[in-house]
């Protein structure tokens, strides 16, 4: 039986993502250097949050209003950085949590950004292309006081892509009276986008999965992988796993779940999904129950859709060796404990999906210098940052007997709070 649908941002433990973020901070606060304790409160309070009304004219002539948000969680280490999500369940609390995770993530991979996030509470599937453009442009204009290449640099997240970034960049540039490519990342190549950005998050998921597998003696060749979410992150993760010789046996998206014990043809499946807007009926695979997905025996489970998908209702049944969090906040704190007790290693979101923001950083640097790097150069630098970050976190986790999530939070929070403490208070 399929699990009943709750708003995606509320777990079945009835705890929202902002509360989850706060719990994660509380857990590591006592582990931080004592000198940083007076500054922990900074992490419990987003620096600034903006709620905007986004009116658009629908194709039928009527005006409709949507609610949009942009949150700067922390800018101690640099300008805000984080994606923009278009989803019917987006709330301020969810955006605050996503911004908080960006603060930690950017510090974990040591890119010089603070944490930010934005979103609009809208189901973009209900809008035409021109309505989507109008929505994006009005939203950009409403948040323009908060963004800028040295202030806060948005990027794609769920249901936003390179085209949406192009509209944001154009709208911001019109307001400035000049072309400002560095105001967003994840842009098309023709507008100062970076080679390798499209696959960067999935590539980072794979690199951290591979590093974890090395530590645990799990061969990638022939490993069984299941992936929830078949968008930017899920598809690229699945494809890169398959290219490395793993067998992606199940994929789930909002339309359902498909399975093939011998391994799915990821490229063909993506083509089918784009053409048919569903996974069901794709050649060479069987449709299985959404809930059965969670119990499939496998080496790697990659959640790459929404928050709180791994929760107390399915954590006991998960039969993976390693969970690699492509999504932000996919595991509730209760599920985290259950997985740990069952010996399942979780590579946390703030590390596993940091490949996207890492290549966004490369894109921002390239835009500033107007000098563009080759894809090999980008992938090699990404690979190095992801594997070094993984190994630093693994080492700390071993030394201090922590989960990888707690170790990542210790490293991330320490970097942010050191910057905060050194800057001191204004005035
Ligand atoms: P996307 O919009 O490209 O894809 C989302 C996928 O999730 C789609 O395949 C959709 O069908 C599926 N999905 C939605 N609701 C679902 C449900 N209830 N059950 C199963 N599948 C469902 O989004 P994305 O950019 O791939 O982002 C996915 C996750 O990764 C989000 O948590 C996002 O914050 C995170 N993330 C994205 C990036 C990035 O670079 N895009 C970077 C870091 C983290």
Coordinates of C-alpha atoms and ligand atoms in Angstrom, one line a residue:
X1 CA 0.0 0.0 0.0
X2 CA 1.3 3.5 -0.8
X3 CA 2.0 5.7 2.2
X4 CA -0.6 8.5 2.6
X5 CA 0.7 11.8 1.2
X6 CA 1.5 14.5 3.8
X7 CA 2.8 17.9 2.8
X8 CA 6.4 17.1 1.8
X9 CA 7.9 19.4 4.4
X10 CA 6.2 17.7 7.4
X11 CA 7.5 14.3 8.4
X12 CA 5.1 11.7 9.7
X13 CA 6.8 12.3 13.0
X14 CA 5.1 15.7 12.8
X15 CA 8.4 17.6 12.9
X16 CA 9.2 20.2 10.2
X17 CA 12.5 20.8 8.6
X18 CA 13.4 23.9 10.6
X19 CA 12.9 21.9 13.8
X20 CA 15.1 19.2 12.3
X21 CA 17.8 21.7 11.5
X22 CA 17.6 23.1 15.1
X23 CA 17.9 19.6 16.5
X24 CA 20.9 18.9 14.4
X25 CA 22.6 22.0 15.7
X26 CA 21.6 21.2 19.3
X27 CA 23.2 17.8 19.0
X28 CA 26.6 19.1 18.0
X29 CA 26.7 22.3 20.1
X30 CA 28.3 20.6 23.1
X31 CA 31.0 19.1 20.8
X32 CA 32.2 22.5 19.6
X33 CA 35.1 24.4 21.0
X34 CA 33.9 26.2 24.2
X35 CA 35.1 29.5 22.8
X36 CA 32.4 29.2 20.1
X37 CA 29.5 28.4 22.5
X38 CA 28.4 32.1 22.9
X39 CA 27.9 32.3 19.2
X40 CA 25.8 29.1 18.6
X41 CA 22.6 31.3 19.0
X42 CA 23.5 32.8 15.6
X43 CA 22.7 29.5 13.9
X44 CA 19.3 29.3 15.6
X45 CA 18.3 32.6 14.0
X46 CA 18.2 33.3 10.3
X47 CA 19.9 36.6 9.6
X48 CA 17.0 37.9 7.5
X49 CA 13.9 36.5 5.9
X50 CA 11.8 38.1 3.2
X51 CA 8.2 37.1 2.3
X52 CA 7.0 38.6 -1.0
X53 CA 3.7 38.6 -2.9
X54 CA 4.2 37.4 -6.5
X55 CA 1.3 38.4 -8.7
X56 CA 1.2 37.2 -12.3
X57 CA -1.3 37.5 -15.1
X58 CA -2.5 34.1 -16.2
X59 CA -2.9 33.3 -19.9
X60 CA -6.7 33.6 -19.4
X61 CA -6.2 37.3 -18.4
X62 CA -6.8 36.8 -14.6
X63 CA -4.3 37.9 -12.0
X64 CA -3.2 35.3 -9.5
X65 CA -1.0 35.8 -6.4
X66 CA 1.7 33.4 -5.1
X67 CA 3.8 33.7 -2.0
X68 CA 7.6 33.8 -2.4
X69 CA 10.5 33.7 0.1
X70 CA 14.2 34.5 0.3
X71 CA 16.1 33.7 3.5
X72 CA 19.7 34.6 4.4
X73 CA 20.5 32.2 7.2
X74 CA 24.1 33.3 7.8
X75 CA 26.5 35.4 5.9
X76 CA 29.5 35.3 8.2
X77 CA 31.8 33.6 5.7
X78 CA 30.6 35.4 2.5
X79 CA 27.6 36.2 0.4
X80 CA 24.5 34.1 0.7
X81 CA 24.3 31.1 -1.7
X82 CA 21.5 28.6 -2.2
X83 CA 18.8 27.5 -4.6
X84 CA 15.3 28.6 -5.5
X85 CA 12.5 26.0 -5.2
X86 CA 9.1 26.1 -6.9
X87 CA 6.8 23.7 -5.2
X88 CA 3.3 23.7 -3.9
X89 CA 4.4 22.8 -0.3
X90 CA 7.1 25.5 0.1
X91 CA 6.8 27.5 3.4
X92 CA 9.0 30.0 5.1
X93 CA 9.9 27.4 7.7
X94 CA 11.1 25.0 5.0
X95 CA 13.1 27.7 3.2
X96 CA 14.7 28.7 6.6
X97 CA 15.8 25.0 7.1
X98 CA 17.1 24.8 3.5
X99 CA 19.1 28.0 4.0
X100 CA 20.5 26.7 7.3
X101 CA 21.7 23.5 5.6
X102 CA 23.3 25.7 2.9
X103 CA 25.2 27.5 5.7
X104 CA 26.6 24.3 7.0
X105 CA 27.2 22.7 3.5
X106 CA 29.2 25.7 2.2
X107 CA 31.4 25.6 5.3
X108 CA 31.8 21.8 5.0
X109 CA 33.3 22.0 1.5
X110 CA 34.9 25.3 2.5
X111 CA 33.5 27.5 -0.3
X112 CA 33.4 31.2 0.7
X113 CA 29.7 31.6 0.9
X114 CA 27.0 31.9 3.6
X115 CA 23.7 30.0 3.5
X116 CA 20.6 31.2 1.7
X117 CA 17.6 29.8 0.0
X118 CA 14.4 30.9 -1.7
X119 CA 11.2 29.5 -3.1
X120 CA 7.7 30.1 -4.3
X121 CA 4.7 28.2 -3.1
X122 CA 3.4 27.1 -6.5
X123 CA 2.8 24.0 -8.5
X124 CA 4.7 24.9 -11.6
X125 CA 3.1 22.0 -13.5
X126 CA -0.1 24.2 -13.5
X127 CA 1.6 27.1 -15.3
X128 CA 2.4 27.6 -19.0
X129 CA 6.0 28.5 -20.0
X130 CA 5.1 32.2 -20.3
X131 CA 3.3 32.2 -16.9
X132 CA 6.4 30.5 -15.4
X133 CA 8.6 33.2 -16.9
X134 CA 6.3 36.0 -15.6
X135 CA 6.4 34.3 -12.1
X136 CA 10.2 34.1 -12.1
X137 CA 10.7 37.6 -13.3
X138 CA 8.3 39.2 -10.7
X139 CA 9.8 37.1 -7.9
X140 CA 13.3 38.1 -8.9
X141 CA 12.3 41.8 -9.0
X142 CA 10.6 41.4 -5.5
X143 CA 13.8 39.9 -4.0
X144 CA 16.2 42.1 -5.9
X145 CA 17.2 44.1 -2.8
X146 CA 18.5 40.9 -1.3
X147 CA 20.4 39.3 -4.2
X148 CA 23.6 40.3 -6.1
X149 CA 26.9 38.8 -7.1
X150 CA 28.5 39.8 -3.9
X151 CA 25.4 39.7 -1.7
X152 CA 23.4 36.5 -2.4
X153 CA 23.6 34.2 -5.5
X154 CA 20.6 32.0 -6.2
X155 CA 20.8 28.7 -8.1
X156 CA 18.4 25.9 -9.3
X157 CA 16.7 23.6 -6.9
X158 CA 13.5 21.6 -7.2
X159 CA 11.5 22.5 -10.3
X160 CA 13.9 25.3 -11.4
X161 CA 16.6 24.9 -14.0
X162 CA 19.0 26.8 -16.3
X163 CA 16.2 28.6 -18.1
X164 CA 14.7 29.9 -14.9
X165 CA 18.2 31.1 -13.9
X166 CA 18.5 32.9 -17.3
X167 CA 15.3 34.8 -16.6
X168 CA 16.5 35.7 -13.1
X169 CA 19.8 36.9 -14.5
X170 CA 18.1 38.9 -17.2
X171 CA 15.6 40.5 -14.8
X172 CA 18.3 41.5 -12.3
X173 CA 20.5 42.8 -15.1
X174 CA 17.6 45.0 -16.5
X175 CA 17.2 46.5 -13.0
X176 CA 21.0 47.2 -12.8
X177 CA 21.2 48.6 -16.4
X178 CA 24.1 46.2 -17.2
X179 CA 24.6 42.5 -17.7
X180 CA 25.4 40.8 -14.4
X181 CA 26.1 37.2 -15.1
X182 CA 27.4 36.5 -11.6
X183 CA 24.1 37.1 -9.8
X184 CA 22.9 33.5 -10.3
X185 CA 24.7 30.1 -11.0
X186 CA 23.4 27.1 -12.8
X187 CA 22.9 29.3 -15.9
X188 CA 23.0 28.1 -19.5
X189 CA 26.5 27.9 -21.0
X190 CA 25.6 30.8 -23.4
X191 CA 25.2 33.1 -20.5
X192 CA 28.3 32.4 -18.5
X193 CA 27.2 29.0 -17.1
X194 CA 29.9 26.4 -16.2
X195 CA 30.6 23.1 -17.9
X196 CA 29.9 20.3 -15.5
X197 CA 27.3 22.2 -13.5
X198 CA 24.3 20.2 -14.7
X199 CA 25.7 16.9 -13.4
X200 CA 27.7 18.4 -10.5
X201 CA 25.4 17.4 -7.6
X202 CA 25.0 13.9 -8.9
X203 CA 28.7 13.6 -9.5
X204 CA 29.4 14.7 -5.9
X205 CA 26.8 12.2 -4.7
X206 CA 28.7 9.5 -6.5
X207 CA 32.2 10.6 -5.3
X208 CA 31.1 10.6 -1.7
X209 CA 29.3 7.2 -2.1
X210 CA 32.5 5.8 -3.7
X211 CA 34.6 7.1 -0.8
X212 CA 32.2 5.6 1.8
X213 CA 32.2 2.3 -0.2
X214 CA 36.0 2.2 -0.1
X215 CA 36.0 2.6 3.7
X216 CA 33.4 -0.2 4.1
X217 CA 34.9 -2.5 1.5
X218 CA 31.8 -2.4 -0.7
X219 CA 32.7 -2.7 -4.4
X220 CA 30.9 -0.3 -6.8
X221 CA 31.1 -2.8 -9.7
X222 CA 27.8 -4.7 -9.6
X223 CA 26.5 -2.9 -6.5
X224 CA 22.8 -2.5 -6.4
X225 CA 21.5 1.1 -6.2
X226 CA 18.0 2.5 -5.7
X227 CA 17.2 6.2 -6.3
X228 CA 14.2 8.3 -5.2
X229 CA 13.8 11.4 -7.4
X230 CA 14.7 11.3 -11.1
X231 CA 15.3 15.0 -11.7
X232 CA 18.6 16.9 -11.8
X233 CA 20.2 15.2 -8.8
X234 CA 18.6 11.7 -9.0
X235 CA 19.1 11.2 -12.7
X236 CA 22.7 12.3 -12.7
X237 CA 23.5 10.2 -9.6
X238 CA 21.9 7.1 -11.2
X239 CA 23.6 7.6 -14.6
X240 CA 27.1 8.1 -13.0
X241 CA 26.6 5.1 -10.7
X242 CA 25.6 3.0 -13.8
X243 CA 28.6 4.3 -15.8
X244 CA 30.9 3.2 -12.9
X245 CA 29.5 -0.4 -13.2
X246 CA 26.8 -0.3 -10.6
X247 CA 23.3 -1.7 -11.2
X248 CA 20.5 0.9 -10.6
X249 CA 17.7 -1.5 -9.9
X250 CA 14.9 0.9 -8.9
X251 CA 14.0 4.5 -9.5
X252 CA 11.1 6.4 -8.0
X253 CA 9.7 9.8 -9.0
X254 CA 6.4 11.6 -8.3
X255 CA 4.7 9.4 -10.9
X256 CA 5.7 6.0 -9.3
X257 CA 8.4 3.4 -9.0
X258 CA 10.1 1.2 -11.7
X259 CA 12.3 -1.8 -11.1
X260 CA 14.6 -4.1 -13.0
X261 CA 16.7 -6.6 -11.1
X262 CA 19.3 -6.6 -13.9
X263 CA 19.7 -2.8 -13.8
X264 CA 17.7 0.0 -15.5
X265 CA 18.9 1.7 -18.7
X266 CA 19.1 5.2 -17.1
X267 CA 19.6 7.2 -20.3
X268 CA 16.6 5.4 -22.0
X269 CA 14.5 5.8 -18.8
X270 CA 15.2 9.6 -18.7
X271 CA 14.2 10.0 -22.3
X272 CA 11.0 8.1 -21.6
X273 CA 10.2 10.2 -18.6
X274 CA 10.7 13.4 -20.5
X275 CA 8.5 12.3 -23.3
X276 CA 5.7 10.7 -21.3
X277 CA 5.8 12.7 -18.0
X278 CA 5.8 9.3 -16.1
X279 CA 8.0 6.4 -15.5
X280 CA 5.2 3.8 -15.8
X281 CA 5.3 1.9 -19.1
X282 CA 9.0 2.5 -19.8
X283 CA 10.4 -0.5 -21.7
X284 CA 12.4 -3.1 -19.8
X285 CA 11.1 -2.4 -16.3
X286 CA 8.3 -3.4 -14.0
X287 CA 6.1 -0.9 -12.0
X288 CA 6.3 -1.7 -8.3
X289 CA 4.5 -0.2 -5.3
X290 CA 6.0 3.1 -4.0
X291 CA 6.3 1.7 -0.5
X292 CA 8.0 -1.5 -1.6
X293 CA 10.8 0.7 -2.9
X294 CA 12.1 1.3 0.6
X295 CA 12.5 -2.4 1.4
X296 CA 14.6 -3.3 -1.6
X297 CA 17.9 -5.0 -0.7
X298 CA 20.7 -2.9 -2.1
X299 CA 24.2 -1.5 -1.4
X300 CA 23.2 2.2 -2.0
X301 CA 20.0 4.1 -1.4
X302 CA 20.0 7.6 -2.8
X303 CA 17.1 9.8 -1.7
X304 CA 17.1 12.7 -4.2
X305 CA 13.6 14.2 -3.9
X306 CA 12.1 15.8 -0.8
X307 CA 12.6 16.2 2.9
X308 CA 11.7 13.6 5.5
X309 CA 11.3 10.7 3.1
X310 CA 13.2 8.3 5.4
X311 CA 11.3 8.4 8.7
X312 CA 10.3 6.1 11.5
X313 CA 7.8 4.4 9.3
X314 CA 10.3 3.0 6.8
X315 CA 13.7 3.2 8.5
X316 CA 13.3 -0.2 10.1
X317 CA 12.8 -1.8 6.6
X318 CA 15.5 -0.1 4.7
X319 CA 17.8 -2.8 3.4
X320 CA 20.7 -0.7 2.1
X321 CA 24.3 -0.7 3.3
X322 CA 24.9 3.0 2.6
X323 CA 22.4 5.9 2.3
X324 CA 23.7 8.8 0.3
X325 CA 21.6 11.9 0.8
X326 CA 21.2 13.6 -2.6
X327 CA 18.2 15.5 -1.3
X328 CA 18.3 18.1 1.5
X329 CA 16.9 16.8 4.8
X330 CA 15.6 13.4 3.5
X331 CA 16.2 11.6 6.9
X332 CA 14.3 12.6 10.1
X333 CA 16.3 12.6 13.4
X334 CA 14.3 9.5 14.6
X335 CA 15.2 7.7 11.4
X336 CA 18.8 8.7 11.7
X337 CA 18.9 6.9 15.1
X338 CA 17.2 3.8 13.7
X339 CA 19.6 3.6 10.7
X340 CA 22.6 4.0 13.0
X341 CA 21.4 1.3 15.3
X342 CA 21.0 -1.0 12.3
X343 CA 24.6 -0.3 11.1
X344 CA 23.5 1.6 8.0
X345 CA 26.0 4.3 7.1
X346 CA 24.4 7.7 6.2
X347 CA 26.5 10.1 4.1
X348 CA 24.7 13.4 5.1
X349 CA 23.2 15.9 2.7
X350 CA 25.5 18.7 3.8
X351 CA 28.4 16.7 2.4
X352 CA 26.8 14.3 -0.2
X353 CA 25.0 16.9 -2.3
X354 CA 27.6 19.7 -2.0
X355 CA 28.9 19.0 -5.5
X356 CA 26.2 21.4 -6.9
X357 CA 27.3 24.4 -4.8
X358 CA 30.9 23.6 -5.4
X359 CA 30.6 23.9 -9.1
X360 CA 28.3 26.9 -8.6
X361 CA 31.3 28.4 -6.8
X362 CA 33.5 27.6 -9.8
X363 CA 30.9 29.2 -12.1
X364 CA 30.8 32.4 -10.0
X365 CA 34.7 32.6 -10.0
X366 CA 34.7 32.0 -13.8
X367 CA 32.1 34.8 -14.3
X368 CA 34.1 37.2 -12.3
X369 CA 37.3 36.5 -14.2
X370 CA 35.6 36.0 -17.6
X371 CA 37.8 33.0 -18.0
X372 CA 36.3 29.6 -18.5
X373 CA 37.7 26.2 -17.5
X374 CA 37.5 22.9 -19.3
X375 CA 35.0 20.2 -18.1
X376 CA 37.9 18.0 -17.2
X377 CA 39.4 20.7 -15.0
X378 CA 36.1 21.3 -13.3
X379 CA 35.4 17.6 -12.7
X380 CA 38.9 17.1 -11.3
X381 CA 38.6 20.0 -8.9
X382 CA 35.1 18.9 -7.9
X383 CA 36.4 15.3 -7.3
X384 CA 39.3 16.6 -5.1
X385 CA 37.1 18.9 -3.0
X386 CA 34.4 16.2 -2.5
X387 CA 36.8 13.4 -1.6
X388 CA 38.9 15.6 0.7
X389 CA 35.8 16.8 2.5
X390 CA 34.5 13.3 2.8
X391 CA 37.8 12.0 4.3
X392 CA 38.1 14.9 6.8
X393 CA 34.6 14.1 8.0
X394 CA 35.2 10.4 8.1
X395 CA 38.4 10.9 10.1
X396 CA 36.7 13.2 12.7
X397 CA 33.8 10.7 13.0
X398 CA 36.2 7.9 13.8
X399 CA 38.3 10.0 16.2
X400 CA 35.3 11.2 18.2
X401 CA 33.0 8.3 17.6
X402 CA 30.3 10.4 15.8
X403 CA 27.9 9.8 13.0
X404 CA 29.1 11.3 9.7
X405 CA 26.3 13.9 10.0
X406 CA 27.5 15.0 13.4
X407 CA 31.1 15.1 12.2
X408 CA 30.0 17.2 9.2
X409 CA 28.1 19.6 11.5
X410 CA 31.0 19.9 13.8
X411 CA 33.3 21.0 10.9
X412 CA 30.7 23.2 9.3
X413 CA 29.4 24.9 12.5
X414 CA 33.0 25.5 13.7
X415 CA 34.0 27.2 10.5
X416 CA 30.9 29.4 10.5
X417 CA 31.2 30.3 14.2
X418 CA 34.9 31.0 14.0
X419 CA 34.2 33.5 11.3
X420 CA 31.3 34.9 13.3
X421 CA 33.4 35.2 16.5
X422 CA 36.3 36.8 14.7
X423 CA 34.1 39.4 13.0
X424 CA 32.6 40.4 16.4
X425 CA 29.5 42.4 16.9
X426 CA 28.4 45.5 15.0
X427 CA 28.2 48.2 16.3
Ligands
LIG1 P1 14.1 18.3 -9.6 O1 12.9 19.1 -9.6 O2 15.1 18.3 -10.8 O3 13.7 16.7 -9.4 C1 12.9 16.3 -8.3 C2 12.6 14.9 -8.5 O4 11.9 14.4 -7.3 C3 11.6 14.6 -9.7 O5 12.0 13.5 -10.4 C4 10.3 14.4 -9.0 O6 9.4 13.6 -9.7 C5 10.7 13.7 -7.7 N1 9.7 13.8 -6.7 C6 9.0 14.9 -6.3 N2 8.1 14.6 -5.3 C7 8.3 13.2 -5.1 C8 7.6 12.3 -4.2 N3 6.7 12.7 -3.4 N4 8.0 11.0 -4.3 C9 9.0 10.6 -5.1 N5 9.7 11.5 -6.0 C10 9.3 12.8 -6.0 O7 14.9 18.6 -8.2 P2 16.5 18.4 -7.9 O8 17.2 19.7 -8.3 O9 17.0 17.1 -8.4 O10 16.4 18.4 -6.3 C11 16.2 17.2 -5.6 C12 16.7 17.3 -4.2 O11 18.1 17.6 -4.2 C13 16.1 18.5 -3.4 O12 16.1 18.1 -2.0 C14 17.1 19.6 -3.6 O13 17.1 20.5 -2.5 C15 18.4 18.8 -3.5 N6 19.6 19.4 -4.1 C16 19.6 19.8 -5.4 C17 20.7 20.4 -5.9 C18 20.8 20.9 -7.4 O14 21.9 21.2 -7.8 N7 19.7 20.8 -8.1 C19 21.8 20.6 -5.1 C20 21.8 20.1 -3.8 C21 20.7 19.5 -3.3

